[in-house]
PDB file of C-alpha atoms in Angstrom:
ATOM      1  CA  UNK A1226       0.000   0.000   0.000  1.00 72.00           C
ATOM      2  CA  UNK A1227       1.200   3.644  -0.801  1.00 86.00           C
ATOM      3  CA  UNK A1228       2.577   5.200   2.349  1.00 93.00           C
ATOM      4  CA  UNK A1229       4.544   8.216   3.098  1.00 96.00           C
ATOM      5  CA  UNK A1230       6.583   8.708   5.912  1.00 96.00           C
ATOM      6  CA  UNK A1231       7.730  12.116   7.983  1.00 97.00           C
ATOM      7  CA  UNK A1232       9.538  11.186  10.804  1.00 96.00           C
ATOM      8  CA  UNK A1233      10.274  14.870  12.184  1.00 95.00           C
ATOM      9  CA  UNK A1234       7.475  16.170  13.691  1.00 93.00           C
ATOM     10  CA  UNK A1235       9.924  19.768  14.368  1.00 95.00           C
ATOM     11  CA  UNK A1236      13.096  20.627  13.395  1.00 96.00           C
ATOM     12  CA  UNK A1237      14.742  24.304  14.129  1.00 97.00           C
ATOM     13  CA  UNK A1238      17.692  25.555  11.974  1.00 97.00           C
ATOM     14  CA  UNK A1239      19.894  28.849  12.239  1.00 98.00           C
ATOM     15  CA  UNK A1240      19.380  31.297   9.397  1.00 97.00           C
ATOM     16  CA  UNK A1241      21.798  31.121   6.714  1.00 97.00           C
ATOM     17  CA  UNK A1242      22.167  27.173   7.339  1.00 98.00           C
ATOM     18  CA  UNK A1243      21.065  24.531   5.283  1.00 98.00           C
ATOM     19  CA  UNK A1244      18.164  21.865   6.710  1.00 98.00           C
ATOM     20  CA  UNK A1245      17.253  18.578   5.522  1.00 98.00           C
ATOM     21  CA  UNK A1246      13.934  17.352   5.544  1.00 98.00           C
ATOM     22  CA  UNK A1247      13.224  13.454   5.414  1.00 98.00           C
ATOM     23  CA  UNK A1248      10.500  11.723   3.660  1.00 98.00           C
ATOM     24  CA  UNK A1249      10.352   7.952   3.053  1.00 98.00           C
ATOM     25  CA  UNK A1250       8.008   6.554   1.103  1.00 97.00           C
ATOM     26  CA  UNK A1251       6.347   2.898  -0.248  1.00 95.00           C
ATOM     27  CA  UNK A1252       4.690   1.758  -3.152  1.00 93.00           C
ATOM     28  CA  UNK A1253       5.122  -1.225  -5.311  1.00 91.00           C
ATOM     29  CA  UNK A1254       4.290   1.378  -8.794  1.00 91.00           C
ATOM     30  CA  UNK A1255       7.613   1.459 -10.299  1.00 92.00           C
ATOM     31  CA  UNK A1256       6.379   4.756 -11.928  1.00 93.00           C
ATOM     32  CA  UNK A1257       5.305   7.442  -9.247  1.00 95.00           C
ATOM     33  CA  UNK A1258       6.041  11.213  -8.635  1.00 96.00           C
ATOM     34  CA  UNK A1259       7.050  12.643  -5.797  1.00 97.00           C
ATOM     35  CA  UNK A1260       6.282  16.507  -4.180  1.00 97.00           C
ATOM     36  CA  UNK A1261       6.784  18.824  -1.523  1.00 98.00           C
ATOM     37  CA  UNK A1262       4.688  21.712  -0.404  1.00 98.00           C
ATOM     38  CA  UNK A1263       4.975  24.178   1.741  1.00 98.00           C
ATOM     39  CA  UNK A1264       2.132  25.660   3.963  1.00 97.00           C
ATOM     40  CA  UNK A1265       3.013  28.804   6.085  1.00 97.00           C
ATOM     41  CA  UNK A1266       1.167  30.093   9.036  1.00 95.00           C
ATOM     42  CA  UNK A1267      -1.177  31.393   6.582  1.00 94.00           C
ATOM     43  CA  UNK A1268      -2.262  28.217   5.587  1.00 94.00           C
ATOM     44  CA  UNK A1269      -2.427  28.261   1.860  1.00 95.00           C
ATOM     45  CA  UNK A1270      -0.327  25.437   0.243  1.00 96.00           C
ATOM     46  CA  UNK A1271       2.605  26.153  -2.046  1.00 96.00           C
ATOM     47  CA  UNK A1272       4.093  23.806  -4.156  1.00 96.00           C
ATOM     48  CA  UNK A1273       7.993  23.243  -4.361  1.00 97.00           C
ATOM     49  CA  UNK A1274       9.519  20.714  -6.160  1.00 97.00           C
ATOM     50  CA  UNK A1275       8.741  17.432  -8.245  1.00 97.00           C
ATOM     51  CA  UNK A1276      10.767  14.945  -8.427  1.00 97.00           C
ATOM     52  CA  UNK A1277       9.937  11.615 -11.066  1.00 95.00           C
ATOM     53  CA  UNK A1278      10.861   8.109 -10.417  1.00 95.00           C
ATOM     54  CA  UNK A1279      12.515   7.869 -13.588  1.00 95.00           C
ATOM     55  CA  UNK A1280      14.646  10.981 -13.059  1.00 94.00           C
ATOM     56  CA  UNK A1281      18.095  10.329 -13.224  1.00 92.00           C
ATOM     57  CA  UNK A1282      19.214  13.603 -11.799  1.00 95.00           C
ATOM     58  CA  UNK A1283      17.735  15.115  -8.333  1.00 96.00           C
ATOM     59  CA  UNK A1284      15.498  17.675  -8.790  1.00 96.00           C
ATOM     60  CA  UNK A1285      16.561  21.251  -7.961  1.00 97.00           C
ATOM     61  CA  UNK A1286      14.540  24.421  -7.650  1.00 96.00           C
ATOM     62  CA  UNK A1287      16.397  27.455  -6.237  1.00 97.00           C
ATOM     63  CA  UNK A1288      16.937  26.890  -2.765  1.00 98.00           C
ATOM     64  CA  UNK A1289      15.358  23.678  -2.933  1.00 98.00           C
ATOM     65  CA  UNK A1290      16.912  20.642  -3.859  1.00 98.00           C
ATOM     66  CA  UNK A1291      15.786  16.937  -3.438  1.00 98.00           C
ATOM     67  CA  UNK A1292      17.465  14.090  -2.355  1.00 97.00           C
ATOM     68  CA  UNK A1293      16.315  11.161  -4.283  1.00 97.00           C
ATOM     69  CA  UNK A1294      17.391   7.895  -3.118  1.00 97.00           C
ATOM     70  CA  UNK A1295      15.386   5.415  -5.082  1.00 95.00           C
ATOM     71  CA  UNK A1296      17.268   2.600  -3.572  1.00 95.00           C
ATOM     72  CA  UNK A1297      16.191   3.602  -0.027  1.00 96.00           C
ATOM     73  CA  UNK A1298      13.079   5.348  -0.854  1.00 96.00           C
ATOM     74  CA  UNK A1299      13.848   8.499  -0.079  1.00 97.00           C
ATOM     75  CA  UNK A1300      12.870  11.781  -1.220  1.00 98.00           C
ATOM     76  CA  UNK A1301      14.408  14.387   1.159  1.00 98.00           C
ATOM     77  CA  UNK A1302      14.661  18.012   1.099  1.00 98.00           C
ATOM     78  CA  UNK A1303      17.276  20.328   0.969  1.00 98.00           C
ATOM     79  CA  UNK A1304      16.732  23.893   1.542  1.00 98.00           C
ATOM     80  CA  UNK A1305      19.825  25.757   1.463  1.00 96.00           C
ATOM     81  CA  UNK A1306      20.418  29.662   2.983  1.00 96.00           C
ATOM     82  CA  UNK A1307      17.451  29.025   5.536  1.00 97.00           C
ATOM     83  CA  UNK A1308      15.637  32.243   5.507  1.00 97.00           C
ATOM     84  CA  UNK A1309      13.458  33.271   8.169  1.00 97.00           C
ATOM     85  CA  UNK A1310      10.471  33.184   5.785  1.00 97.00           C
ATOM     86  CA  UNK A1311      10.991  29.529   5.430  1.00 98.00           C
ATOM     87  CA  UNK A1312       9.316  29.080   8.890  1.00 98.00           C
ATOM     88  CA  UNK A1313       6.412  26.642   7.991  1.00 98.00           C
ATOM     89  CA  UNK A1314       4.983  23.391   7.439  1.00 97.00           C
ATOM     90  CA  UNK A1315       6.302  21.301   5.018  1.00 98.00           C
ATOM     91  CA  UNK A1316       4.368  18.056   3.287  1.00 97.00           C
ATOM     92  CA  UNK A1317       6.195  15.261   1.682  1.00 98.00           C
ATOM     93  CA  UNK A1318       2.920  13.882  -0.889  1.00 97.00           C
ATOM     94  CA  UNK A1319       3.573  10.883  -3.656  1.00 96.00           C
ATOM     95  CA  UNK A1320       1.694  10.151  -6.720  1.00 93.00           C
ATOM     96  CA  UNK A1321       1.342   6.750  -8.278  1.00 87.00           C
ATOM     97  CA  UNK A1322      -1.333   4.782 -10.350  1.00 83.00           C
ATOM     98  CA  UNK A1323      -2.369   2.705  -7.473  1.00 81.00           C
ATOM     99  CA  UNK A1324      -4.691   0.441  -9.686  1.00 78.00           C
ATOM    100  CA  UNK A1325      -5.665   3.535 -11.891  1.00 80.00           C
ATOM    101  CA  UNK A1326      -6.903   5.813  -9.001  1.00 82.00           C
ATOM    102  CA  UNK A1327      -3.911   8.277  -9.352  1.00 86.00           C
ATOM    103  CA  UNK A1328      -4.620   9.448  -6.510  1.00 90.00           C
ATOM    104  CA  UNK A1329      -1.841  11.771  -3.611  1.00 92.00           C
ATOM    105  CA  UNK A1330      -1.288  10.763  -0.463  1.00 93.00           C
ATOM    106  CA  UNK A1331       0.623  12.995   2.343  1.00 95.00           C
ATOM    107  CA  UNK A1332       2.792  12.573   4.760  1.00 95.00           C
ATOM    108  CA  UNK A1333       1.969  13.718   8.588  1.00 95.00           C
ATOM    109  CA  UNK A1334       4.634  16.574   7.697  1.00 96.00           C
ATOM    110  CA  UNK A1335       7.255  18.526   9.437  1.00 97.00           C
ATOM    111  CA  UNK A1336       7.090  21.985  10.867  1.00 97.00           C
ATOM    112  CA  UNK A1337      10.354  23.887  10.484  1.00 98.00           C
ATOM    113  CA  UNK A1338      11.256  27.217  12.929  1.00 98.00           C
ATOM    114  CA  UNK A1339      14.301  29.167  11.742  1.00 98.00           C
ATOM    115  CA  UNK A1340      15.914  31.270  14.263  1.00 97.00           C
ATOM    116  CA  UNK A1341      17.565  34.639  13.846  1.00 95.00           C
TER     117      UNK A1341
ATOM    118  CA  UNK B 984      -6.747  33.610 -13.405  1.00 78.00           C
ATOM    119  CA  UNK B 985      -8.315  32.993 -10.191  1.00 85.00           C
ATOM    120  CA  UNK B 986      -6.887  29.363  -9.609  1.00 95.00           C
ATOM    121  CA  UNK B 987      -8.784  27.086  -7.445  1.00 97.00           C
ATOM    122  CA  UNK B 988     -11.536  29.163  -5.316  1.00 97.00           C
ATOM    123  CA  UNK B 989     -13.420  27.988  -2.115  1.00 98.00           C
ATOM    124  CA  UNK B 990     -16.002  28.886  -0.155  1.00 97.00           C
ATOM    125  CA  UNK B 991     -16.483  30.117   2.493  1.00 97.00           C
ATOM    126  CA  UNK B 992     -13.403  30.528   4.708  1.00 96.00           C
ATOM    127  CA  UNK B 993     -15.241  29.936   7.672  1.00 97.00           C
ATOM    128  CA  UNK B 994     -18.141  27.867   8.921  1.00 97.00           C
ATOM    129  CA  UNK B 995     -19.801  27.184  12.374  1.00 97.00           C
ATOM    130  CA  UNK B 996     -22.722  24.294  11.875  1.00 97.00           C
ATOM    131  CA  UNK B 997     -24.569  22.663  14.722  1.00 97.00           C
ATOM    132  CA  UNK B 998     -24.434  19.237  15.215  1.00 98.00           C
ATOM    133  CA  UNK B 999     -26.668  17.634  12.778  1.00 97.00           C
ATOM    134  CA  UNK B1000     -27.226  20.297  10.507  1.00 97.00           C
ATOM    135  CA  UNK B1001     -26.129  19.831   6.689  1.00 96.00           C
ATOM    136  CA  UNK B1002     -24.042  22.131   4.474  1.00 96.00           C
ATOM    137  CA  UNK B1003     -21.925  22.451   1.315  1.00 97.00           C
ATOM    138  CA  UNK B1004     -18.837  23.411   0.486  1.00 98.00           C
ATOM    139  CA  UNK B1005     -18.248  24.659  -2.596  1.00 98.00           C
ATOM    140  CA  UNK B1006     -14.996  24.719  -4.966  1.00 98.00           C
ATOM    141  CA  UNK B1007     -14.240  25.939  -8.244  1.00 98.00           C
ATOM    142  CA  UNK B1008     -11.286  26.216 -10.510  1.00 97.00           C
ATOM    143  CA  UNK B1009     -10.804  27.909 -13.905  1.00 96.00           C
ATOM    144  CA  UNK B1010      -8.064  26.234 -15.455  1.00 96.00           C
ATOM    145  CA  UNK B1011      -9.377  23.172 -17.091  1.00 95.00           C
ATOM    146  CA  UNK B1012      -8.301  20.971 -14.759  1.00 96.00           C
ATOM    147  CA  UNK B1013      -9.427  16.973 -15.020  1.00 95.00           C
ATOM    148  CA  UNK B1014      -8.507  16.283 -11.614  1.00 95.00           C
ATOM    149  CA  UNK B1015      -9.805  17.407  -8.246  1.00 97.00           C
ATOM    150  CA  UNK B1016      -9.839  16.165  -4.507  1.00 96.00           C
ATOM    151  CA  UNK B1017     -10.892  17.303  -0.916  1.00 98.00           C
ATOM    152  CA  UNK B1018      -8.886  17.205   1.809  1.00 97.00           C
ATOM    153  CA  UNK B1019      -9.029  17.719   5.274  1.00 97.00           C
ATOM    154  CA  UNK B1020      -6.156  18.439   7.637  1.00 97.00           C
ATOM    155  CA  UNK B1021      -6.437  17.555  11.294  1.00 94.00           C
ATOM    156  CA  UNK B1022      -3.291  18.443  13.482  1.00 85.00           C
ATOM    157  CA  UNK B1023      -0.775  15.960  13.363  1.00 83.00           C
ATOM    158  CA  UNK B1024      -2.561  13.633  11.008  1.00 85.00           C
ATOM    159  CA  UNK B1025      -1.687  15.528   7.457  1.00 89.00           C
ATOM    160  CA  UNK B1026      -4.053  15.884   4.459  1.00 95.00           C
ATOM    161  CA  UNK B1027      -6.081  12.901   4.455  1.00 95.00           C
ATOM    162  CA  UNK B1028      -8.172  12.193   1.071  1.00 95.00           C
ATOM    163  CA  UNK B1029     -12.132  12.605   1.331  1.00 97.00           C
ATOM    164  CA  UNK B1030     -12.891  12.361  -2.489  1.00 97.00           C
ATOM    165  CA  UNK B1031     -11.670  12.826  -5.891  1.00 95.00           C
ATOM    166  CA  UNK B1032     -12.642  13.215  -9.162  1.00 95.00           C
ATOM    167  CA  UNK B1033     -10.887  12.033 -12.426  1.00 93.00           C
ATOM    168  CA  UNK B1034     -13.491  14.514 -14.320  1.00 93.00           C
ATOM    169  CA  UNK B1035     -16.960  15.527 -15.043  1.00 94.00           C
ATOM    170  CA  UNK B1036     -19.186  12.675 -13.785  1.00 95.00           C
ATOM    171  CA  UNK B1037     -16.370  10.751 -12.642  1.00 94.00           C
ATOM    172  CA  UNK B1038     -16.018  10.392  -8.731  1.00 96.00           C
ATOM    173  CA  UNK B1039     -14.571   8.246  -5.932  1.00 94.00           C
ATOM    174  CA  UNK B1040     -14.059   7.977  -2.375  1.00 94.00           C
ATOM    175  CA  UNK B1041     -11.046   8.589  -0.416  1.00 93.00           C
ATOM    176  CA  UNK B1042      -8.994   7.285   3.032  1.00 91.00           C
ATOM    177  CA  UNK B1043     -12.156   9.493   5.261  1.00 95.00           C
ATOM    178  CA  UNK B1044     -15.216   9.806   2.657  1.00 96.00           C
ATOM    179  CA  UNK B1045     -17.572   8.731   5.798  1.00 96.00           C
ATOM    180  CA  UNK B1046     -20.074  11.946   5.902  1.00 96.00           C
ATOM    181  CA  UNK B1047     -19.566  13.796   2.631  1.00 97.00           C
ATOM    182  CA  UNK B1048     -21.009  13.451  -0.113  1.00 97.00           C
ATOM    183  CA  UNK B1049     -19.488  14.510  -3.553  1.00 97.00           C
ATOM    184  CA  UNK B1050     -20.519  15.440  -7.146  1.00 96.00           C
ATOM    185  CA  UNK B1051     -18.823  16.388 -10.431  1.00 97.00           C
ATOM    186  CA  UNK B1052     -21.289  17.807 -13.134  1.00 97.00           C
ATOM    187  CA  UNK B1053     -19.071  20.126 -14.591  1.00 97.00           C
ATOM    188  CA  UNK B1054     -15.010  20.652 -14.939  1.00 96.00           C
ATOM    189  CA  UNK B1055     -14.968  23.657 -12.812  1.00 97.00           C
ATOM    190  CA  UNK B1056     -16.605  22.606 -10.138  1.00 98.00           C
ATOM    191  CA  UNK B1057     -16.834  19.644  -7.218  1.00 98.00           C
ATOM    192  CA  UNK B1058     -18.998  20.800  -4.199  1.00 98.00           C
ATOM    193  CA  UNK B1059     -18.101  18.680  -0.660  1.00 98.00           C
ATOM    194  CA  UNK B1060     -21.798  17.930   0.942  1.00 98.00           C
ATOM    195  CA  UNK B1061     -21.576  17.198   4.618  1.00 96.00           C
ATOM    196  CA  UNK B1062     -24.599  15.598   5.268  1.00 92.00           C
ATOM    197  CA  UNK B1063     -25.459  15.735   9.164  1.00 96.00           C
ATOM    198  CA  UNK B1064     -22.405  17.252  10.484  1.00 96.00           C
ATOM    199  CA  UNK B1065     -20.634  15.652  13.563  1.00 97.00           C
ATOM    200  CA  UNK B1066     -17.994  17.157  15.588  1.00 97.00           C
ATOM    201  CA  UNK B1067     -15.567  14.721  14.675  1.00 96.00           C
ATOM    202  CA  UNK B1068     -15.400  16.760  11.046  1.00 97.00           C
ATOM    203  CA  UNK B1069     -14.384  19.706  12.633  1.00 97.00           C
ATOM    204  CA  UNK B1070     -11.184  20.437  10.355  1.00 97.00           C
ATOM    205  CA  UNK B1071      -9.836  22.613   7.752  1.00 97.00           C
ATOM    206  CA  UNK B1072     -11.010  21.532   4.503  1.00 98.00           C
ATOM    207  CA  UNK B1073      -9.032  21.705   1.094  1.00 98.00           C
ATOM    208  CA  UNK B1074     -10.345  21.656  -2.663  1.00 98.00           C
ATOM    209  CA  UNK B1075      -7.449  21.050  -4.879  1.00 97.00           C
ATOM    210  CA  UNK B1076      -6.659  20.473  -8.683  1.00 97.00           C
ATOM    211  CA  UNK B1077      -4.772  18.816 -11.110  1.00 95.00           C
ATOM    212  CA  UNK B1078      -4.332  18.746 -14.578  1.00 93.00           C
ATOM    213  CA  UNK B1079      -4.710  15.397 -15.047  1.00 87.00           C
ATOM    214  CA  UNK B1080      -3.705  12.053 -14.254  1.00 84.00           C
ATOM    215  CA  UNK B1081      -0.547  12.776 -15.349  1.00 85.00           C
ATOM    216  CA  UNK B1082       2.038  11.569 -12.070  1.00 86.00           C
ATOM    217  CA  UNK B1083       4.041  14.859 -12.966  1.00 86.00           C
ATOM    218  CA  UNK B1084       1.310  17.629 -12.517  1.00 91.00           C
ATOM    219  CA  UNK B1085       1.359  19.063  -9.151  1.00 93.00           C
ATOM    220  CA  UNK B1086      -1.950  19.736  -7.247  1.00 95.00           C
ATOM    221  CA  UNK B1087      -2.924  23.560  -7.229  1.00 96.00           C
ATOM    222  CA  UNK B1088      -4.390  23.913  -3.599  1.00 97.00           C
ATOM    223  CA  UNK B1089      -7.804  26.535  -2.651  1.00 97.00           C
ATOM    224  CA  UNK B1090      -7.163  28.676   0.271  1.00 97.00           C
ATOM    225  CA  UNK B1091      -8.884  26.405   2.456  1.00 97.00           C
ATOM    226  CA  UNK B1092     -12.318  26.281   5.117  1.00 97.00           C
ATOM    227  CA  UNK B1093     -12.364  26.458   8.568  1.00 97.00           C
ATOM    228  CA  UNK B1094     -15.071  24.482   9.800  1.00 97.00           C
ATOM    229  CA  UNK B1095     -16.190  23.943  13.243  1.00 97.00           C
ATOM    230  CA  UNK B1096     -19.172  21.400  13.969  1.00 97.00           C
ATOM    231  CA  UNK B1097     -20.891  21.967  17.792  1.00 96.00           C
TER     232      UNK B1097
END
């Protein structure tokens, strides 16, 4: 069954460091997509970065980066130059055909606090 | 383009009573789901829709009640609200079934059942 894992409830980092987020994840769809979003104290959801199964190279978008260990299953992220805008709640999600329902699932995600 | 719209923001119901919320999206978007987000427990799925007429149930589709008659739009019925669906509740779209389209995500609703 498809299954995404956060295991860091919180995590603080020092501006101007870099912070990785982990995500695990399961399914038995060789092809499946992988996402993070990012939902401030606002609470409006903002997409990040996409990274495909078949992607040789990890994705990168800015500041963002994604680990992808396909071995593993592991889709971490990177964000480099913590800013103190970065200060939010960050969902690991997965996309696979899952007997042709396509549907997302979401991980339990990971609230991040930089400090000044 | 307005992207995905909800409404409204914020809801009070009684226990028992019945309400919908609505969601709307103007970029021709197959795909659409409702979520709700409980603290500590994520987004879990309620329902999607691959397109018009086209509609399935979720991980928590207990209570609502969903319909697709047109692209644009995919209303969330509660039908005889509990407390237990007090939550914040999430439209959001997708191109298609594509596994590389993102999900564009409505600002959300606030709903608390007492």
């Amino acid at each position: 069954a498809q299954k995404i894992t956060q295991t860091q409830p919180g995590m603080f980092v020092q501006e101007k460091e870099a912070v990785t987020l982990d995500c695990t994840y399961d399914t038995s769809d060789p092809s499946y997509g992988l996402f993070w979003y990012k939902q401030p104290s606002s609470g409006e959801m903002i997409f990040l970065i996409y990274q495909g199964s078949y992607d040789q190279q990890n994705a990168t978008e800015g500041r963002y980066s994604l680990n992808f260990q396909k071995a593993r299953k592991s889709a971490n992220l990177v964000i480099s130059a913590s800013q103190l805008g970065d200060s939010a709640m960050y969902f690991c999600a997965m996309r696979d055909v899952d007997s042709g329902t396509y549907k997302y699932i979401f991980g339990t995600g990971t609230r991040l606090k930089v400090l000044a | 383009n307005a992207g995905v719209t909800q409404t409204p923001k914020f809801q009070v119901l009684k226990t028992g009573q019945s309400m919908t919320l609505q969601c709307a999206q103007d970029m021709n978007h197959e795909y659409m789901s409702w979520y709700r987000q409980d603290p500590g427990m994520g987004l879990r799925l309620i329902h999607y829709s691959v397109g018009a007429g086209i509609t399935d149930q979720g991980e928590v589709p207990n209570g609502y009640n969903v319909s697709r008659s047109t692209t644009e739009d995919f209303p969330l019925r509660l039908l005889s609200a509990a407390p237990s669906q007090t939550s914040v509740y999430f439209c959001a779209s997708s191109r298609d079934r594509g596994l590389a389209y993102e999900q564009y995500f409505g600002p959300g609703t606030r709903l608390t059942v007492t």
